[in-house]
Structures are given as C-alpha cells and as structure tokens.
Coordinates of C-alpha atoms in Angstrom, one line a residue:
X1 CA 163.6 83.5 14.8
X2 CA 164.5 83.0 10.9
X3 CA 162.4 80.3 11.3
X4 CA 159.7 81.6 13.4
X5 CA 159.5 84.5 10.4
X6 CA 159.8 82.0 7.6
X7 CA 156.2 79.9 9.1
X8 CA 154.5 83.5 9.9
X9 CA 155.2 84.5 6.3
X10 CA 154.2 81.0 4.8
X11 CA 151.0 81.6 6.9
X12 CA 150.2 84.5 5.3
X13 CA 150.5 83.9 1.7
X14 CA 148.7 80.8 2.4
X15 CA 145.9 83.4 3.7
X16 CA 146.4 85.4 0.9
X17 CA 145.5 83.0 -1.4
X18 CA 142.4 81.4 0.4
X19 CA 141.5 85.0 -0.2
X20 CA 141.7 85.3 -3.9
X21 CA 139.7 82.1 -4.1
X22 CA 136.5 82.8 -6.1
X23 CA 133.3 82.1 -3.6
X24 CA 130.2 81.7 -5.0
X25 CA 127.4 81.6 -3.0
X26 CA 124.0 80.2 -3.3
X27 CA 120.7 79.4 -1.2
X28 CA 117.3 77.4 -1.6
X29 CA 115.9 73.9 -1.4
X30 CA 117.1 71.5 0.8
X31 CA 115.3 69.0 -1.0
X32 CA 118.3 68.3 -2.8
X33 CA 121.1 69.4 -0.3
X34 CA 122.9 66.3 0.0
X35 CA 123.9 65.9 -3.7
X36 CA 124.6 69.7 -4.0
X37 CA 127.1 69.2 -1.1
X38 CA 128.7 66.4 -3.4
X39 CA 128.7 68.2 -6.8
X40 CA 130.4 71.3 -4.4
X41 CA 132.9 69.1 -3.0
X42 CA 133.7 67.6 -6.4
X43 CA 133.8 70.2 -8.2
X44 CA 136.1 72.0 -5.8
X45 CA 138.6 69.3 -6.2
X46 CA 138.9 69.6 -9.8
X47 CA 139.1 73.6 -9.6
X48 CA 140.5 74.4 -6.1
X49 CA 140.5 77.9 -6.9
X50 CA 136.6 78.0 -6.5
X51 CA 134.6 77.9 -3.5
X52 CA 130.7 77.5 -2.8
X53 CA 128.6 78.7 0.1
X54 CA 125.0 77.3 -0.4
X55 CA 122.5 77.5 2.7
X56 CA 119.8 75.0 2.4
X57 CA 117.5 77.2 3.8
X58 CA 114.1 76.0 1.7
X59 CA 112.8 77.1 -2.0
X60 CA 110.8 79.9 -0.6
X61 CA 114.2 81.4 0.9
X62 CA 116.3 81.2 -2.0
X63 CA 113.9 82.6 -4.4
X64 CA 114.0 85.6 -2.0
X65 CA 117.3 86.0 -1.8
X66 CA 118.0 85.2 -6.0
X67 CA 115.3 88.1 -7.0
X68 CA 116.8 90.6 -4.2
X69 CA 120.1 89.6 -5.7
X70 CA 121.9 88.8 -2.5
X71 CA 123.2 85.3 -3.6
X72 CA 124.6 84.0 -7.2
X73 CA 122.2 81.6 -7.6
X74 CA 119.1 80.2 -5.8
X75 CA 117.7 77.1 -5.7
X76 CA 114.0 75.5 -5.8
X77 CA 112.1 72.7 -6.2
X78 CA 109.0 74.6 -7.7
X79 CA 109.3 76.5 -10.4
X80 CA 108.9 80.1 -10.1
X81 CA 105.1 81.4 -10.6
X82 CA 104.3 84.0 -12.9
X83 CA 104.3 86.5 -10.1
X84 CA 107.9 85.4 -8.7
X85 CA 108.9 85.9 -12.2
X86 CA 108.0 89.1 -13.0
X87 CA 109.8 90.5 -9.9
X88 CA 113.1 88.9 -10.8
X89 CA 113.5 89.3 -14.8
X90 CA 115.8 87.2 -16.7
X91 CA 115.9 84.4 -13.9
X92 CA 116.7 81.2 -15.7
X93 CA 115.2 77.9 -14.6
X94 CA 117.9 74.7 -14.8
X95 CA 117.3 71.3 -14.5
X96 CA 119.8 69.2 -12.1
X97 CA 117.8 66.1 -10.7
X98 CA 114.7 64.9 -10.3
X99 CA 113.8 63.9 -6.9
X100 CA 110.7 62.1 -5.1
X101 CA 108.5 63.2 -2.3
X102 CA 108.1 60.2 0.0
X103 CA 105.4 59.5 2.7
X104 CA 107.3 58.6 5.5
X105 CA 105.8 56.9 8.5
X106 CA 106.9 55.9 12.3
X107 CA 104.3 53.5 13.6
X108 CA 104.5 49.7 13.8
X109 CA 103.0 49.0 10.0
X110 CA 105.2 47.1 7.6
X111 CA 104.8 47.3 3.6
X112 CA 101.7 50.7 4.2
X113 CA 99.9 51.2 1.0
X114 CA 97.6 54.7 0.9
X115 CA 95.5 56.1 -1.8
X116 CA 95.8 59.6 -2.7
X117 CA 92.2 60.4 -0.9
X118 CA 93.0 58.4 1.9
X119 CA 96.8 60.1 2.3
X120 CA 94.6 63.5 1.9
X121 CA 92.1 62.7 4.8
X122 CA 95.0 61.7 7.1
X123 CA 96.6 65.4 6.4
X124 CA 93.5 67.2 6.3
X125 CA 92.7 65.9 10.1
X126 CA 90.0 63.6 8.6
X127 CA 91.9 60.4 9.5
X128 CA 93.3 60.3 13.2
X129 CA 94.3 56.4 13.7
X130 CA 96.1 54.2 12.2
X131 CA 93.4 51.4 12.3
X132 CA 91.4 53.4 10.5
X133 CA 89.3 51.9 8.5
X134 CA 89.8 53.3 5.2
X135 CA 93.6 52.5 5.7
X136 CA 92.5 49.5 6.8
X137 CA 90.9 48.8 3.0
X138 CA 94.0 49.5 1.3
X139 CA 95.8 47.2 3.8
X140 CA 94.4 44.0 4.0
X141 CA 96.1 41.2 6.4
X142 CA 98.4 43.7 8.0
X143 CA 98.0 44.6 11.5
X144 CA 97.3 48.3 12.1
X145 CA 97.8 49.5 15.8
X146 CA 94.8 51.4 17.4
X147 CA 97.1 54.5 17.9
X148 CA 96.5 57.9 17.2
X149 CA 98.8 59.4 13.9
X150 CA 100.8 62.5 14.2
X151 CA 101.0 64.6 11.2
X152 CA 104.3 67.0 9.7
X153 CA 104.8 69.3 7.9
X154 CA 107.1 71.7 6.8
X155 CA 107.1 74.8 9.0
X156 CA 109.0 77.3 6.4
X157 CA 108.4 78.1 2.4
X158 CA 109.6 74.4 0.7
X159 CA 109.4 73.1 -2.5
X160 CA 109.3 70.0 -0.9
X161 CA 105.9 71.3 0.3
X162 CA 105.1 72.6 -3.6
X163 CA 105.4 69.2 -4.7
X164 CA 103.2 67.3 -1.7
X165 CA 100.2 69.8 -2.0
X166 CA 100.5 69.6 -5.9
X167 CA 100.0 65.9 -5.5
X168 CA 97.7 66.3 -3.1
X169 CA 95.5 69.3 -5.0
X170 CA 95.4 67.1 -8.3
X171 CA 94.3 63.6 -6.3
X172 CA 91.2 65.3 -4.1
X173 CA 89.0 67.9 -4.8
X174 CA 88.7 68.7 -0.9
X175 CA 92.2 69.6 -0.4
X176 CA 92.6 71.5 -3.7
X177 CA 89.2 73.9 -2.5
X178 CA 90.8 73.7 0.7
X179 CA 94.4 74.0 1.4
X180 CA 95.5 73.8 -1.8
X181 CA 99.2 74.0 -3.7
X182 CA 101.5 76.2 -2.9
X183 CA 105.5 75.9 -0.6
X184 CA 103.7 77.3 2.3
X185 CA 99.9 76.3 3.2
X186 CA 97.6 76.7 5.9
X187 CA 97.7 73.6 7.3
X188 CA 94.5 72.1 9.0
X189 CA 96.2 70.0 11.4
X190 CA 100.3 68.7 12.8
X191 CA 103.4 69.7 13.6
X192 CA 105.5 72.2 11.7
X193 CA 109.7 71.3 11.5
X194 CA 111.7 73.3 9.2
X195 CA 113.4 71.7 6.3
X196 CA 114.0 67.5 4.9
X197 CA 116.0 67.8 8.2
X198 CA 113.7 69.1 10.2
X199 CA 110.6 66.9 9.2
X200 CA 113.0 63.9 9.3
X201 CA 114.3 64.4 12.7
X202 CA 110.3 64.7 14.2
X203 CA 109.1 61.8 12.5
X204 CA 111.8 59.4 14.2
X205 CA 111.1 61.1 17.5
X206 CA 107.1 61.2 17.5
X207 CA 105.6 57.7 18.1
X208 CA 102.5 57.6 15.6
X209 CA 104.1 60.8 13.0
X210 CA 103.3 60.4 9.3
X211 CA 105.2 63.5 7.4
X212 CA 107.1 63.8 3.6
X213 CA 110.3 64.3 3.3
X214 CA 113.0 63.9 -0.2
X215 CA 113.7 60.0 -0.6
X216 CA 117.1 60.7 -0.1
X217 CA 116.7 62.3 3.6
X218 CA 114.1 58.7 4.6
X219 CA 116.8 56.4 2.8
X220 CA 119.6 57.8 5.1
X221 CA 117.9 58.0 7.8
X222 CA 116.2 54.3 7.5
X223 CA 112.4 55.7 8.0
X224 CA 109.5 53.8 6.6
X225 CA 107.9 54.8 3.5
X226 CA 104.1 53.9 2.1
X227 CA 103.8 53.1 -1.7
X228 CA 101.1 55.1 -3.4
X229 CA 98.5 54.1 -5.6
X230 CA 99.6 55.8 -8.6
X231 CA 97.4 58.1 -12.1
X232 CA 96.9 54.1 -13.6
X233 CA 95.9 52.2 -10.2
X234 CA 99.0 50.6 -9.2
X235 CA 100.8 50.6 -5.6
X236 CA 104.5 52.3 -6.4
X237 CA 107.2 52.1 -4.0
X238 CA 109.3 55.3 -4.2
X239 CA 112.8 54.6 -5.9
X240 CA 115.4 56.2 -8.4
X241 CA 113.4 53.7 -11.2
X242 CA 110.1 54.7 -10.2
X243 CA 110.6 58.6 -10.2
X244 CA 112.5 58.3 -13.4
X245 CA 109.4 56.8 -15.0
X246 CA 107.3 59.4 -13.7
X247 CA 109.5 61.9 -16.0
X248 CA 109.0 59.5 -18.8
X249 CA 106.7 60.9 -21.1
X250 CA 107.3 64.3 -20.0
X251 CA 107.2 67.1 -22.3
X252 CA 109.5 69.9 -21.7
X253 CA 108.0 73.8 -22.1
X254 CA 110.6 76.1 -23.2
X255 CA 111.3 77.7 -19.3
X256 CA 111.3 74.1 -17.7
X257 CA 108.7 74.7 -15.3
X258 CA 106.9 71.6 -15.3
X259 CA 105.1 69.2 -12.9
X260 CA 105.0 65.8 -13.1
X261 CA 102.7 64.8 -10.3
X262 CA 100.7 61.9 -10.5
X263 CA 101.9 60.8 -13.9
X264 CA 100.7 58.2 -16.2
X265 CA 102.1 55.3 -16.6
X266 CA 101.9 51.5 -14.2
X267 CA 105.8 52.1 -12.8
X268 CA 105.5 55.8 -12.2
X269 CA 105.7 56.8 -8.7
X270 CA 103.3 59.8 -7.9
X271 CA 104.8 62.7 -6.3
X272 CA 108.5 63.4 -8.2
X273 CA 109.9 66.3 -9.3
X274 CA 112.5 67.9 -11.4
X275 CA 114.9 70.2 -9.0
X276 CA 116.1 73.5 -10.5
X277 CA 119.1 75.8 -9.7
X278 CA 117.9 79.5 -10.8
X279 CA 120.5 81.5 -12.6
X280 CA 120.0 84.9 -14.3
X281 CA 120.7 84.5 -18.2
X282 CA 123.2 87.2 -17.8
X283 CA 125.6 87.6 -15.3
X284 CA 127.0 90.9 -14.1
X285 CA 130.4 89.4 -12.6
X286 CA 133.0 88.5 -15.3
X287 CA 134.6 85.7 -12.8
X288 CA 131.8 84.5 -11.1
X289 CA 129.4 84.3 -14.2
X290 CA 131.8 82.3 -16.1
X291 CA 132.5 80.2 -13.3
X292 CA 128.9 79.4 -12.5
X293 CA 127.8 78.7 -16.0
X294 CA 131.0 76.4 -16.2
X295 CA 129.9 74.4 -13.1
X296 CA 126.1 74.5 -14.2
X297 CA 127.1 72.9 -17.4
X298 CA 129.7 70.3 -15.0
X299 CA 126.4 69.6 -13.1
X300 CA 123.9 68.5 -15.8
X301 CA 126.9 66.2 -17.4
X302 CA 129.7 64.7 -14.8
X303 CA 127.8 65.6 -12.0
X304 CA 125.1 63.4 -13.4
X305 CA 127.0 60.4 -11.6
X306 CA 126.8 61.3 -8.6
X307 CA 122.5 61.5 -8.4
X308 CA 121.3 57.6 -8.3
X309 CA 124.3 56.8 -5.3
X310 CA 122.3 59.9 -3.1
X311 CA 118.9 58.4 -4.5
X312 CA 117.7 61.0 -7.0
X313 CA 117.5 60.2 -10.5
X314 CA 119.6 61.4 -13.4
X315 CA 117.9 63.9 -16.0
X316 CA 116.7 61.8 -19.3
X317 CA 119.3 62.1 -22.1
X318 CA 117.0 64.4 -24.0
X319 CA 116.6 66.9 -21.0
X320 CA 120.6 67.0 -20.8
X321 CA 120.6 68.1 -24.8
X322 CA 118.1 70.7 -24.3
X323 CA 119.3 72.2 -20.8
X324 CA 122.8 72.0 -22.6
X325 CA 121.5 74.7 -25.5
X326 CA 120.3 76.5 -22.6
X327 CA 123.5 76.6 -20.7
X328 CA 125.3 77.6 -23.4
X329 CA 122.5 80.4 -24.7
X330 CA 123.5 81.8 -21.0
X331 CA 125.5 84.9 -21.2
X332 CA 128.4 86.9 -18.7
X333 CA 127.6 91.2 -19.6
X334 CA 126.6 90.3 -23.0
X335 CA 128.6 87.4 -23.9
X336 CA 128.9 83.7 -24.5
X337 CA 131.0 82.2 -21.9
X338 CA 133.8 79.1 -23.2
X339 CA 132.5 75.9 -21.7
X340 CA 135.2 73.6 -20.5
X341 CA 134.3 70.4 -22.6
X342 CA 132.1 67.6 -20.7
X343 CA 132.1 63.8 -21.3

C-alpha cells in the first residue's frame, strides 16, 4: 500500500511539474514546418521547462491567429500586406531562413526544363499535355509522353502560393492580369490540396501531375523537380546554394518585407523567399514574452546550423546582424529582455 501511495505521489508530482511548464503557442506556414519542428525539439532539450505547440495551418491562418492574438506567434512565408498590418499594429517580421518553392511533377521525364512563360501557361490551363511543343522546345532530345497534365495547387491560404504566384506575375503579363499574386488566387485549372503535405501527396499519387512545394518536401519525398530559367537566362536547379544566391544581392528594407523571386544572378534560383515568424514588438505576458524573445535570438544564431540539413538556406550574415538588432529592440511590458549569449 505504501509503495502504491509513493508511486501515486510521484506521478502527481510529475504531472504538477508538467503543468508548471511554459507553453508557447504558434500557428502558420507549412513551408518551414520541418525546420521549426526541429528547432522546438532542440530548444526544449536545452530548456526542458519550455514547450512549443505549433499548428502548421498555412500562412493565411497564421496571420489570422496572430492578428486575433489567439497564439503567441504567427508564421508566414509571405510578408503581411499593408492592409493586414493595419489590423495588427505592432507586429514585427523576423526572417528565420530562406527556402525554395520547387516545381515538382509525376511524369516519366528526366531533367525537365521550364521557362517562366511555359510554367504560367501550364497553370493557366493553356498547356495541357506533357508533349506540348512549348515544353518540347525547352527540352530538345528529351522523350516527352503524350499524357495529360494534372495541375495541383494549394486549397488553403498559403505563403507558398504567394511566393509561387508572385514569381508567375513577374514573368507572365497574362498571369499578372489574370489570377495575379497572393496567398489565395482564383486558379484557372487544377486540383486543390491543403498544405505542402497535401500537395506533395496529391502529386505523388496522380500520374501526370505537376505542383509546387517547398524544397524540403520534394527532397524528402523523392519527387522529381524541374530546372527553371532564371532572370539571367540560365536553367537552374533548386538547391540550398541556388536559394542563397537569390538573396545575395538583396537590400533588406527596415521591416524585412521583401520579395526575392526572379532575382538577378546567373546561379540564382528564381522562386526563393525568406520565411518569417510574426511577433508583437511589445509582449504583454512577462514569462512567455521573455522566453519567446530568447528563442528568436537562438533561432537566428545557433538554430541556423539545422537549416541546411533540412534543405533550407541559412540567413546571410548581414541579415543575421540586422535581425539580431531588431530582436534586441523587442520588449516585454515595455522593458527590454536580457538575452542569453549566442555563439
């Protein structure tokens, strides 16, 4: 009986300890979810009293929830618009890493090459077969099947969609005047799927499919990826290196809201982007606020080491310095936070 009582007391103590843990909640982009999951796990090992609950519901959902203050932080691949910021005064964008949106496909074609114009015509529904003359022209000597193309796009409000359509709008006047750019657009054709996970799954199970996902999802699921013709006329494969080169010449604005699609540079992959965590500049919860600010500082320093192994490009050194200064300027109940030293 005494042994049972001791066991129950220990179990109760353990539950009480867990209840005392600090829980930080966040929601948003699916694009960086594999990396953020790794970060939350690694940080928890260093700070066992701090846990994270992140819901990868898409950038649109993340912006909605941080605007309504139902989470402690949001996440988005697309910077918030002026209209969105007007509804959430005090939001600060924190760039965390860079990623590439890749054109992935499920067809018996090796080393597919596409121009921006051809890609836009596929997603406009004007090119419907894999052996279309426009695709054949960019892939001389490649055997192309007489097979229907099944376009797959996101069904939810998505930062990945914002990056993809931002690129299409830059390279195709017809796309710009039609569906345009944004987290949600009126797709002329195709099947919708939720999240990068959903698009990945639908492309894998649909013969003839073509879709767009973040590089990590394509690599980890062994999907074929197209090379895209960039601003300088070179066909470039998506990679960490070509993603970094897209940001090489970027001049960061003070609020970090910047597009780097269709960037100049011979080695620059044309559909690349920063991804962001969204926090309020002044945190109202003392304990959570201090913990969150310290986590952000860890993420843009020590956390960068986890980026490349998961197919994300680390922030350029100059951007890390700028973001560090921004994080030091964040406050909790009006007071600056003491930050742990980073190496």
